[in-house]
Coordinates of C-alpha atoms in Angstrom, one line a residue:
Chain A
Q109 CA 15.0 2.0 13.2
V110 CA 13.7 1.0 9.8
Q111 CA 13.6 4.0 7.5
L112 CA 12.6 4.5 3.8
V113 CA 13.2 7.8 2.1
E114 CA 11.9 8.5 -1.4
S115 CA 13.3 11.0 -3.8
G116 CA 13.3 12.0 -7.4
G117 CA 9.8 13.4 -7.7
G118 CA 9.0 16.6 -9.5
V119 CA 7.0 18.2 -12.3
V120 CA 7.4 16.5 -15.7
Q121 CA 5.7 17.0 -19.1
P122 CA 3.5 14.2 -20.5
G123 CA 5.5 11.7 -22.5
R124 CA 8.7 12.3 -20.6
S125 CA 10.5 10.1 -18.1
L126 CA 11.4 10.3 -14.4
R127 CA 13.3 7.9 -12.0
L128 CA 12.3 7.6 -8.4
S129 CA 14.6 6.3 -5.7
C130 CA 14.0 4.9 -2.3
A131 CA 16.9 4.7 0.2
A132 CA 16.5 2.0 2.9
S133 CA 18.2 1.9 6.2
G134 CA 17.9 0.2 9.6
Y135 CA 17.4 -3.4 8.3
T136 CA 18.8 -5.9 5.9
F137 CA 17.4 -4.5 2.6
S138 CA 18.4 -7.6 0.6
N139 CA 16.2 -9.9 2.6
H140 CA 12.9 -8.2 1.7
G141 CA 10.7 -7.7 -1.4
M142 CA 9.8 -4.1 -2.1
H143 CA 6.7 -2.3 -3.4
W144 CA 5.8 1.0 -5.0
V145 CA 2.3 2.3 -4.1
R146 CA 0.9 5.6 -5.4
Q147 CA -1.9 7.9 -4.3
A148 CA -3.4 10.4 -6.7
P149 CA -4.6 13.7 -5.2
G150 CA -7.7 13.1 -3.1
K151 CA -7.8 9.5 -4.1
G152 CA -7.1 6.1 -2.6
L153 CA -4.1 3.9 -2.7
E154 CA -3.0 2.1 -5.9
W155 CA -0.4 -0.7 -6.0
V156 CA 2.1 0.0 -8.7
A157 CA 4.8 -2.7 -8.6
V158 CA 6.7 -5.3 -6.6
I159 CA 10.2 -6.7 -6.8
W160 CA 11.3 -9.9 -5.1
Y161 CA 14.0 -9.8 -2.3
D162 CA 16.6 -11.1 -4.8
G163 CA 15.4 -9.0 -7.8
S164 CA 14.6 -12.2 -9.7
K165 CA 10.9 -11.3 -10.3
T166 CA 8.9 -8.2 -10.8
Y167 CA 5.2 -7.6 -11.2
Y168 CA 3.2 -4.6 -12.2
A169 CA -0.3 -3.1 -12.2
D170 CA -1.9 -3.1 -15.6
S171 CA -2.0 0.7 -15.5
V172 CA 1.8 0.9 -15.6
K173 CA 2.8 -2.3 -17.3
G174 CA 5.2 -1.6 -20.2
R175 CA 5.9 1.9 -19.1
F176 CA 7.4 1.6 -15.5
T177 CA 10.3 -0.6 -14.4
I178 CA 11.0 -1.5 -10.8
S179 CA 14.6 -2.4 -9.9
R180 CA 16.9 -2.5 -6.9
D181 CA 20.6 -2.1 -6.1
D182 CA 21.3 -4.0 -2.9
S183 CA 24.9 -2.6 -2.7
K184 CA 23.3 0.8 -2.2
N185 CA 20.2 -0.4 -0.3
T186 CA 18.2 1.5 -2.8
L187 CA 15.0 0.8 -4.7
Y188 CA 14.1 2.5 -8.0
L189 CA 11.1 3.1 -10.2
Q190 CA 11.9 4.1 -13.8
M191 CA 8.8 5.8 -15.2
N192 CA 8.6 6.3 -19.0
S193 CA 5.9 7.7 -21.2
L194 CA 4.3 9.6 -18.3
R195 CA 0.7 10.6 -18.5
A196 CA -1.4 13.1 -16.5
E197 CA -3.1 10.2 -14.7
D198 CA 0.3 9.2 -13.2
T199 CA 0.2 12.3 -11.1
A200 CA 0.4 11.1 -7.5
V201 CA 2.4 10.7 -4.3
Y202 CA 4.6 7.6 -4.8
Y203 CA 5.4 5.6 -1.7
C204 CA 8.0 2.8 -1.4
A205 CA 7.3 0.1 1.2
T206 CA 8.8 -3.1 2.4
D207 CA 7.0 -6.4 1.8
G208 CA 6.2 -8.0 5.1
G209 CA 5.0 -11.2 3.3
N210 CA 5.7 -13.1 0.2
F211 CA 4.2 -12.1 -3.2
H212 CA 4.5 -15.7 -4.5
S213 CA 2.2 -17.1 -1.8
G214 CA -0.2 -14.1 -1.9
S215 CA 0.7 -12.8 1.5
S216 CA 2.3 -9.5 0.2
H217 CA 1.6 -6.5 2.3
M218 CA 3.4 -3.2 3.2
N219 CA 4.7 -3.3 6.7
V220 CA 7.0 -0.2 6.5
W221 CA 6.3 2.9 4.4
G222 CA 8.3 5.9 3.3
K223 CA 6.9 9.4 3.5
G224 CA 6.4 9.6 -0.3
T225 CA 7.6 11.7 -3.2
T226 CA 5.3 13.7 -5.4
V227 CA 5.1 13.3 -9.2
T228 CA 3.2 15.9 -11.2
V229 CA 2.7 15.2 -14.9
S230 CA 1.6 18.4 -16.6
S231 CA 2.4 20.5 -19.6
Chain B
Q37 CA -13.7 1.3 -9.2
S38 CA -11.8 -0.7 -6.7
V39 CA -11.6 -4.5 -6.7
L40 CA -12.3 -4.4 -3.0
T41 CA -15.3 -2.5 -2.0
Q42 CA -15.4 -0.2 1.1
P43 CA -18.0 2.3 2.2
P44 CA -16.8 5.9 1.6
S45 CA -17.4 7.0 5.1
V46 CA -18.1 5.9 8.6
S47 CA -18.7 8.1 11.7
G48 CA -19.0 7.6 15.5
A49 CA -18.9 9.4 18.7
P50 CA -16.0 9.2 21.1
G51 CA -16.1 5.9 23.1
Q52 CA -18.3 4.2 20.6
R53 CA -17.6 1.1 18.5
V54 CA -17.4 1.4 14.7
T55 CA -16.8 -1.2 12.0
F56 CA -15.4 -1.0 8.5
S57 CA -16.4 -3.5 5.8
C58 CA -14.3 -4.7 2.9
T59 CA -16.0 -6.8 0.3
G60 CA -14.1 -8.8 -2.3
S61 CA -14.7 -11.8 -4.5
S62 CA -13.7 -15.4 -5.2
S63 CA -10.4 -14.2 -6.8
N64 CA -9.1 -12.4 -3.7
I65 CA -10.6 -12.6 -0.2
G66 CA -12.8 -15.6 -1.2
A67 CA -9.9 -17.4 -2.5
G68 CA -8.4 -17.6 0.9
Y69 CA -5.9 -14.8 0.7
D70 CA -5.2 -12.8 3.8
V71 CA -6.6 -9.3 4.3
Y72 CA -4.5 -6.4 5.6
W73 CA -5.7 -3.0 7.0
Y74 CA -3.9 0.3 6.9
Q75 CA -4.6 3.6 8.7
Q76 CA -3.7 6.9 7.0
L77 CA -3.8 9.9 9.2
P78 CA -4.3 13.2 7.4
G79 CA -1.2 14.3 5.5
T80 CA 0.8 11.2 6.4
A81 CA 1.9 7.9 4.9
P82 CA -0.3 4.8 5.5
K83 CA 0.6 2.6 8.4
L84 CA 0.0 -1.1 8.7
L85 CA -2.8 -1.6 11.3
I86 CA -3.8 -5.3 10.9
Y87 CA -2.0 -8.1 9.2
A88 CA -3.2 -11.6 8.1
N89 CA -6.8 -10.8 8.9
K90 CA -6.7 -10.3 12.6
N91 CA -3.2 -9.7 13.9
R92 CA -1.9 -6.4 15.3
P93 CA 1.7 -5.2 14.7
S94 CA 3.6 -4.2 17.8
G95 CA 2.4 -0.8 19.0
V96 CA -1.2 -1.0 17.6
P97 CA -3.7 -0.7 20.5
D98 CA -6.0 -3.7 21.1
R99 CA -8.9 -1.3 20.4
F100 CA -8.3 -2.3 16.8
S101 CA -9.4 -5.8 15.6
G102 CA -9.9 -7.5 12.3
S103 CA -11.9 -10.5 11.1
K104 CA -12.6 -12.3 7.8
S105 CA -15.4 -14.4 6.6
G106 CA -16.1 -15.7 3.1
T107 CA -15.5 -13.0 0.6
S108 CA -15.5 -10.1 3.2
A109 CA -13.4 -8.7 5.9
S110 CA -14.0 -6.3 8.7
L111 CA -12.1 -3.9 10.9
A112 CA -13.5 -2.8 14.2
I113 CA -12.5 0.0 16.5
T114 CA -13.8 0.1 20.1
G115 CA -13.5 3.0 22.5
L116 CA -13.3 5.5 19.6
Q117 CA -10.9 8.4 20.1
A118 CA -10.5 11.7 18.2
E119 CA -7.0 10.6 17.1
D120 CA -8.6 7.7 15.2
E121 CA -10.0 10.1 12.6
A122 CA -8.3 8.9 9.4
D123 CA -8.7 7.0 6.2
Y124 CA -8.7 3.2 6.5
Y125 CA -7.8 0.9 3.6
C126 CA -8.1 -2.9 3.2
Q127 CA -5.7 -4.8 1.0
C128 CA -5.4 -8.3 -0.4
Y129 CA -3.9 -10.3 -3.2
D130 CA -5.9 -11.0 -6.4
T131 CA -5.2 -14.1 -8.4
S132 CA -7.1 -12.9 -11.5
L133 CA -5.0 -9.7 -11.6
S134 CA -1.8 -11.3 -10.3
G135 CA -1.3 -8.4 -8.1
V136 CA -2.0 -6.5 -4.9
V137 CA -5.4 -4.8 -4.7
F138 CA -6.7 -2.1 -2.3
G139 CA -10.1 -1.1 -1.3
G140 CA -11.2 2.5 -2.1
G141 CA -10.8 3.5 1.5
T142 CA -13.2 4.6 4.2
K143 CA -13.0 7.9 5.9
L144 CA -13.6 7.8 9.6
T145 CA -15.1 10.9 11.2
V146 CA -15.1 11.1 15.0
L147 CA -18.1 13.3 15.9

């Protein structure tokens, strides 16, 4: 069955960097766009970034633009999120999810989710 | 403040029907983009509940239904069950932001 497993979370000081990974299995990873979505403690869902199925395009929420980079390695069936210049407000559970639609046409949505990895930014 | 507006909470007794509203604008729902709904049970990851306004993924009971009109969308649950107690989020694409947007979520309490 389709499975997404995030890793790489932890406690990090403000201003430092962290890289999250999302290992995919049970489907053809290279055929699907991928998202990162985060959820701060006690708060709602916030979309972070998307990467197209072929890695040719990436889009980001304004809150992370210029600091975060989404990428993928189809040979490893793995999605990444490089997070630089981390701030306290980046503290959240980070979920990866498959795109069940098409970002270009505006039909992007998350049809399979991982269980999430927790990032805490604190001194 | 979320781009899509949802009421913070909704409640209902077992067996009743409840509805969740999701209000957007001319740059998202009103622009014709589809609306998606997710259910997040306590302590778990979200799960896709409704896609493209009114369609249910395999395995989602027909007690759940969605609709869209103008700049708003709605999710309805009939025959409310205790296991439906969760947070519910709507989601759409926003052309002004060039990105995906979520509502703030509605917490369902089954009385």
